[in-house]
């Protein structure tokens, strides 16, 4: 049974940093696309960052330059370093993994990510 478990969330003041971790179990995702999504209050779930099997990364424009996604295949883990946090980054953050190594088109297509963590709350106060 595949499980993705997020950790590292919490409350921080604007301008601060947090590092989210996602531990995968039940399968390895070394050759798969993995990503981070978030759902802000009253909004739909949106893609934040993703990384493919070659280490190529993609970021949503709203976080580019502030967030960094990374992957440790040996530990079967995914990370999201979030710097210069803003109040609008407040959201539930979700780790997700795909069975696919590649697809063209929309990078954040939800149905392309088959496995999801339970989510973790990040609160940024201004």
JSON list of C-alpha atoms in Angstrom, two decimals:
[
{"chain": "A", "resi": 1, "resn": "UNK", "atom": "CA", "xyz": [0.00, 0.00, 0.00]},
{"chain": "A", "resi": 2, "resn": "UNK", "atom": "CA", "xyz": [1.49, 3.31, -1.09]},
{"chain": "A", "resi": 3, "resn": "UNK", "atom": "CA", "xyz": [1.62, 6.04, 1.52]},
{"chain": "A", "resi": 4, "resn": "UNK", "atom": "CA", "xyz": [2.86, 9.59, 1.34]},
{"chain": "A", "resi": 5, "resn": "UNK", "atom": "CA", "xyz": [3.29, 11.36, 4.66]},
{"chain": "A", "resi": 6, "resn": "UNK", "atom": "CA", "xyz": [4.03, 15.07, 4.88]},
{"chain": "A", "resi": 7, "resn": "UNK", "atom": "CA", "xyz": [5.79, 16.77, 7.76]},
{"chain": "A", "resi": 8, "resn": "UNK", "atom": "CA", "xyz": [7.37, 20.12, 8.57]},
{"chain": "A", "resi": 9, "resn": "UNK", "atom": "CA", "xyz": [4.37, 22.41, 8.36]},
{"chain": "A", "resi": 10, "resn": "UNK", "atom": "CA", "xyz": [3.40, 24.94, 10.96]},
{"chain": "A", "resi": 11, "resn": "UNK", "atom": "CA", "xyz": [3.11, 28.65, 11.59]},
{"chain": "A", "resi": 12, "resn": "UNK", "atom": "CA", "xyz": [5.65, 31.24, 10.58]},
{"chain": "A", "resi": 13, "resn": "UNK", "atom": "CA", "xyz": [5.77, 34.99, 10.16]},
{"chain": "A", "resi": 14, "resn": "UNK", "atom": "CA", "xyz": [5.91, 36.58, 6.75]},
{"chain": "A", "resi": 15, "resn": "UNK", "atom": "CA", "xyz": [9.43, 36.55, 5.38]},
{"chain": "A", "resi": 16, "resn": "UNK", "atom": "CA", "xyz": [10.27, 33.35, 7.21]},
{"chain": "A", "resi": 17, "resn": "UNK", "atom": "CA", "xyz": [11.06, 29.88, 5.93]},
{"chain": "A", "resi": 18, "resn": "UNK", "atom": "CA", "xyz": [9.75, 26.35, 6.28]},
{"chain": "A", "resi": 19, "resn": "UNK", "atom": "CA", "xyz": [10.84, 23.04, 4.84]},
{"chain": "A", "resi": 20, "resn": "UNK", "atom": "CA", "xyz": [8.24, 20.44, 4.04]},
{"chain": "A", "resi": 21, "resn": "UNK", "atom": "CA", "xyz": [9.15, 16.77, 3.79]},
{"chain": "A", "resi": 22, "resn": "UNK", "atom": "CA", "xyz": [7.26, 13.90, 2.22]},
{"chain": "A", "resi": 23, "resn": "UNK", "atom": "CA", "xyz": [8.15, 10.33, 3.08]},
{"chain": "A", "resi": 24, "resn": "UNK", "atom": "CA", "xyz": [6.97, 7.71, 0.61]},
{"chain": "A", "resi": 25, "resn": "UNK", "atom": "CA", "xyz": [6.45, 4.07, 1.50]},
{"chain": "A", "resi": 26, "resn": "UNK", "atom": "CA", "xyz": [5.02, 1.05, -0.24]},
{"chain": "A", "resi": 27, "resn": "UNK", "atom": "CA", "xyz": [6.69, 1.95, -3.52]},
{"chain": "A", "resi": 28, "resn": "UNK", "atom": "CA", "xyz": [9.62, 3.87, -4.89]},
{"chain": "A", "resi": 29, "resn": "UNK", "atom": "CA", "xyz": [9.19, 6.87, -7.15]},
{"chain": "A", "resi": 30, "resn": "UNK", "atom": "CA", "xyz": [12.71, 7.25, -8.50]},
{"chain": "A", "resi": 31, "resn": "UNK", "atom": "CA", "xyz": [11.48, 7.21, -12.08]},
{"chain": "A", "resi": 32, "resn": "UNK", "atom": "CA", "xyz": [8.26, 9.12, -11.57]},
{"chain": "A", "resi": 33, "resn": "UNK", "atom": "CA", "xyz": [7.07, 12.66, -11.46]},
{"chain": "A", "resi": 34, "resn": "UNK", "atom": "CA", "xyz": [6.43, 13.92, -7.94]},
{"chain": "A", "resi": 35, "resn": "UNK", "atom": "CA", "xyz": [5.06, 17.24, -6.88]},
{"chain": "A", "resi": 36, "resn": "UNK", "atom": "CA", "xyz": [3.71, 19.58, -4.25]},
{"chain": "A", "resi": 37, "resn": "UNK", "atom": "CA", "xyz": [0.26, 21.07, -4.42]},
{"chain": "A", "resi": 38, "resn": "UNK", "atom": "CA", "xyz": [-1.60, 23.42, -2.12]},
{"chain": "A", "resi": 39, "resn": "UNK", "atom": "CA", "xyz": [-5.16, 24.39, -1.40]},
{"chain": "A", "resi": 40, "resn": "UNK", "atom": "CA", "xyz": [-5.73, 27.87, -0.03]},
{"chain": "A", "resi": 41, "resn": "UNK", "atom": "CA", "xyz": [-8.93, 28.69, 1.86]},
{"chain": "A", "resi": 42, "resn": "UNK", "atom": "CA", "xyz": [-11.82, 28.93, -0.55]},
{"chain": "A", "resi": 43, "resn": "UNK", "atom": "CA", "xyz": [-9.67, 28.02, -3.54]},
{"chain": "A", "resi": 44, "resn": "UNK", "atom": "CA", "xyz": [-9.14, 24.94, -5.69]},
{"chain": "A", "resi": 45, "resn": "UNK", "atom": "CA", "xyz": [-6.08, 22.77, -5.31]},
{"chain": "A", "resi": 46, "resn": "UNK", "atom": "CA", "xyz": [-3.19, 24.14, -7.34]},
{"chain": "A", "resi": 47, "resn": "UNK", "atom": "CA", "xyz": [0.21, 22.93, -8.39]},
{"chain": "A", "resi": 48, "resn": "UNK", "atom": "CA", "xyz": [3.21, 24.49, -6.66]},
{"chain": "A", "resi": 49, "resn": "UNK", "atom": "CA", "xyz": [6.27, 22.56, -7.78]},
{"chain": "A", "resi": 50, "resn": "UNK", "atom": "CA", "xyz": [7.13, 19.29, -9.44]},
{"chain": "A", "resi": 51, "resn": "UNK", "atom": "CA", "xyz": [10.24, 17.29, -10.29]},
{"chain": "A", "resi": 52, "resn": "UNK", "atom": "CA", "xyz": [10.72, 14.55, -12.86]},
{"chain": "A", "resi": 53, "resn": "UNK", "atom": "CA", "xyz": [13.04, 11.55, -13.04]},
{"chain": "A", "resi": 54, "resn": "UNK", "atom": "CA", "xyz": [15.78, 13.67, -14.60]},
{"chain": "A", "resi": 55, "resn": "UNK", "atom": "CA", "xyz": [15.61, 16.21, -11.80]},
{"chain": "A", "resi": 56, "resn": "UNK", "atom": "CA", "xyz": [13.94, 18.79, -14.02]},
{"chain": "A", "resi": 57, "resn": "UNK", "atom": "CA", "xyz": [11.80, 21.10, -11.94]},
{"chain": "A", "resi": 58, "resn": "UNK", "atom": "CA", "xyz": [8.76, 23.25, -12.64]},
{"chain": "A", "resi": 59, "resn": "UNK", "atom": "CA", "xyz": [7.27, 25.94, -10.44]},
{"chain": "A", "resi": 60, "resn": "UNK", "atom": "CA", "xyz": [4.09, 27.93, -10.31]},
{"chain": "A", "resi": 61, "resn": "UNK", "atom": "CA", "xyz": [4.81, 31.59, -11.13]},
{"chain": "A", "resi": 62, "resn": "UNK", "atom": "CA", "xyz": [3.65, 32.65, -7.67]},
{"chain": "A", "resi": 63, "resn": "UNK", "atom": "CA", "xyz": [6.40, 30.68, -5.93]},
{"chain": "A", "resi": 64, "resn": "UNK", "atom": "CA", "xyz": [9.22, 30.70, -8.47]},
{"chain": "A", "resi": 65, "resn": "UNK", "atom": "CA", "xyz": [12.40, 32.06, -6.94]},
{"chain": "A", "resi": 66, "resn": "UNK", "atom": "CA", "xyz": [11.14, 31.48, -3.39]},
{"chain": "A", "resi": 67, "resn": "UNK", "atom": "CA", "xyz": [10.40, 27.73, -3.26]},
{"chain": "A", "resi": 68, "resn": "UNK", "atom": "CA", "xyz": [12.74, 24.88, -4.14]},
{"chain": "A", "resi": 69, "resn": "UNK", "atom": "CA", "xyz": [11.67, 21.28, -4.71]},
{"chain": "A", "resi": 70, "resn": "UNK", "atom": "CA", "xyz": [14.14, 18.45, -4.26]},
{"chain": "A", "resi": 71, "resn": "UNK", "atom": "CA", "xyz": [14.11, 14.70, -4.11]},
{"chain": "A", "resi": 72, "resn": "UNK", "atom": "CA", "xyz": [16.26, 12.14, -2.32]},
{"chain": "A", "resi": 73, "resn": "UNK", "atom": "CA", "xyz": [15.83, 8.82, -4.09]},
{"chain": "A", "resi": 74, "resn": "UNK", "atom": "CA", "xyz": [17.89, 6.96, -1.51]},
{"chain": "A", "resi": 75, "resn": "UNK", "atom": "CA", "xyz": [15.49, 8.06, 1.20]},
{"chain": "A", "resi": 76, "resn": "UNK", "atom": "CA", "xyz": [12.40, 7.85, -1.03]},
{"chain": "A", "resi": 77, "resn": "UNK", "atom": "CA", "xyz": [11.62, 11.40, 0.05]},
{"chain": "A", "resi": 78, "resn": "UNK", "atom": "CA", "xyz": [10.50, 14.66, -1.46]},
{"chain": "A", "resi": 79, "resn": "UNK", "atom": "CA", "xyz": [11.12, 18.13, -0.03]},
{"chain": "A", "resi": 80, "resn": "UNK", "atom": "CA", "xyz": [9.90, 21.67, -0.49]},
{"chain": "A", "resi": 81, "resn": "UNK", "atom": "CA", "xyz": [12.05, 24.48, 0.84]},
{"chain": "A", "resi": 82, "resn": "UNK", "atom": "CA", "xyz": [9.89, 27.58, 1.18]},
{"chain": "A", "resi": 83, "resn": "UNK", "atom": "CA", "xyz": [11.62, 30.93, 1.70]},
{"chain": "A", "resi": 84, "resn": "UNK", "atom": "CA", "xyz": [10.35, 34.50, 1.84]},
{"chain": "A", "resi": 85, "resn": "UNK", "atom": "CA", "xyz": [6.93, 33.22, 2.80]},
{"chain": "A", "resi": 86, "resn": "UNK", "atom": "CA", "xyz": [3.94, 35.47, 2.29]},
{"chain": "A", "resi": 87, "resn": "UNK", "atom": "CA", "xyz": [0.52, 35.50, 3.90]},
{"chain": "A", "resi": 88, "resn": "UNK", "atom": "CA", "xyz": [-0.93, 34.26, 0.61]},
{"chain": "A", "resi": 89, "resn": "UNK", "atom": "CA", "xyz": [1.14, 31.08, 0.92]},
{"chain": "A", "resi": 90, "resn": "UNK", "atom": "CA", "xyz": [-1.12, 30.01, 3.77]},
{"chain": "A", "resi": 91, "resn": "UNK", "atom": "CA", "xyz": [-2.65, 26.71, 2.67]},
{"chain": "A", "resi": 92, "resn": "UNK", "atom": "CA", "xyz": [-2.84, 22.99, 3.10]},
{"chain": "A", "resi": 93, "resn": "UNK", "atom": "CA", "xyz": [0.13, 21.54, 1.26]},
{"chain": "A", "resi": 94, "resn": "UNK", "atom": "CA", "xyz": [-0.02, 18.11, -0.34]},
{"chain": "A", "resi": 95, "resn": "UNK", "atom": "CA", "xyz": [2.67, 15.79, -1.60]},
{"chain": "A", "resi": 96, "resn": "UNK", "atom": "CA", "xyz": [1.73, 13.83, -4.71]},
{"chain": "A", "resi": 97, "resn": "UNK", "atom": "CA", "xyz": [3.26, 11.12, -6.86]},
{"chain": "A", "resi": 98, "resn": "UNK", "atom": "CA", "xyz": [2.48, 9.97, -10.38]},
{"chain": "A", "resi": 99, "resn": "UNK", "atom": "CA", "xyz": [2.86, 6.60, -12.04]},
{"chain": "A", "resi": 100, "resn": "UNK", "atom": "CA", "xyz": [4.08, 8.51, -15.08]},
{"chain": "A", "resi": 101, "resn": "UNK", "atom": "CA", "xyz": [7.65, 9.57, -15.83]},
{"chain": "A", "resi": 102, "resn": "UNK", "atom": "CA", "xyz": [6.64, 12.18, -18.35]},
{"chain": "A", "resi": 103, "resn": "UNK", "atom": "CA", "xyz": [3.72, 13.91, -19.95]},
{"chain": "A", "resi": 104, "resn": "UNK", "atom": "CA", "xyz": [3.36, 16.90, -22.18]},
{"chain": "A", "resi": 105, "resn": "UNK", "atom": "CA", "xyz": [0.90, 19.71, -21.68]},
{"chain": "A", "resi": 106, "resn": "UNK", "atom": "CA", "xyz": [-0.54, 20.82, -18.37]},
{"chain": "A", "resi": 107, "resn": "UNK", "atom": "CA", "xyz": [2.08, 20.01, -15.67]},
{"chain": "A", "resi": 108, "resn": "UNK", "atom": "CA", "xyz": [-0.37, 20.15, -12.76]},
{"chain": "A", "resi": 109, "resn": "UNK", "atom": "CA", "xyz": [-3.14, 17.90, -14.08]},
{"chain": "A", "resi": 110, "resn": "UNK", "atom": "CA", "xyz": [-4.53, 16.45, -10.88]},
{"chain": "A", "resi": 111, "resn": "UNK", "atom": "CA", "xyz": [-5.65, 13.16, -12.37]},
{"chain": "A", "resi": 112, "resn": "UNK", "atom": "CA", "xyz": [-2.09, 12.43, -13.50]},
{"chain": "A", "resi": 113, "resn": "UNK", "atom": "CA", "xyz": [-1.09, 12.16, -9.82]},
{"chain": "A", "resi": 114, "resn": "UNK", "atom": "CA", "xyz": [-2.43, 8.91, -8.43]},
{"chain": "A", "resi": 115, "resn": "UNK", "atom": "CA", "xyz": [-1.02, 9.06, -4.92]},
{"chain": "A", "resi": 116, "resn": "UNK", "atom": "CA", "xyz": [-1.58, 11.83, -2.40]},
{"chain": "A", "resi": 117, "resn": "UNK", "atom": "CA", "xyz": [-0.55, 12.60, 1.14]},
{"chain": "A", "resi": 118, "resn": "UNK", "atom": "CA", "xyz": [-3.05, 13.68, 3.76]},
{"chain": "A", "resi": 119, "resn": "UNK", "atom": "CA", "xyz": [-1.86, 17.27, 3.63]},
{"chain": "A", "resi": 120, "resn": "UNK", "atom": "CA", "xyz": [-0.15, 19.54, 6.10]},
{"chain": "A", "resi": 121, "resn": "UNK", "atom": "CA", "xyz": [-1.07, 23.05, 7.14]},
{"chain": "A", "resi": 122, "resn": "UNK", "atom": "CA", "xyz": [1.21, 26.01, 6.57]},
{"chain": "A", "resi": 123, "resn": "UNK", "atom": "CA", "xyz": [0.12, 29.29, 8.13]},
{"chain": "A", "resi": 124, "resn": "UNK", "atom": "CA", "xyz": [1.96, 32.52, 7.37]},
{"chain": "A", "resi": 125, "resn": "UNK", "atom": "CA", "xyz": [1.07, 35.54, 9.46]},
{"chain": "A", "resi": 126, "resn": "UNK", "atom": "CA", "xyz": [1.69, 39.06, 8.26]}
]
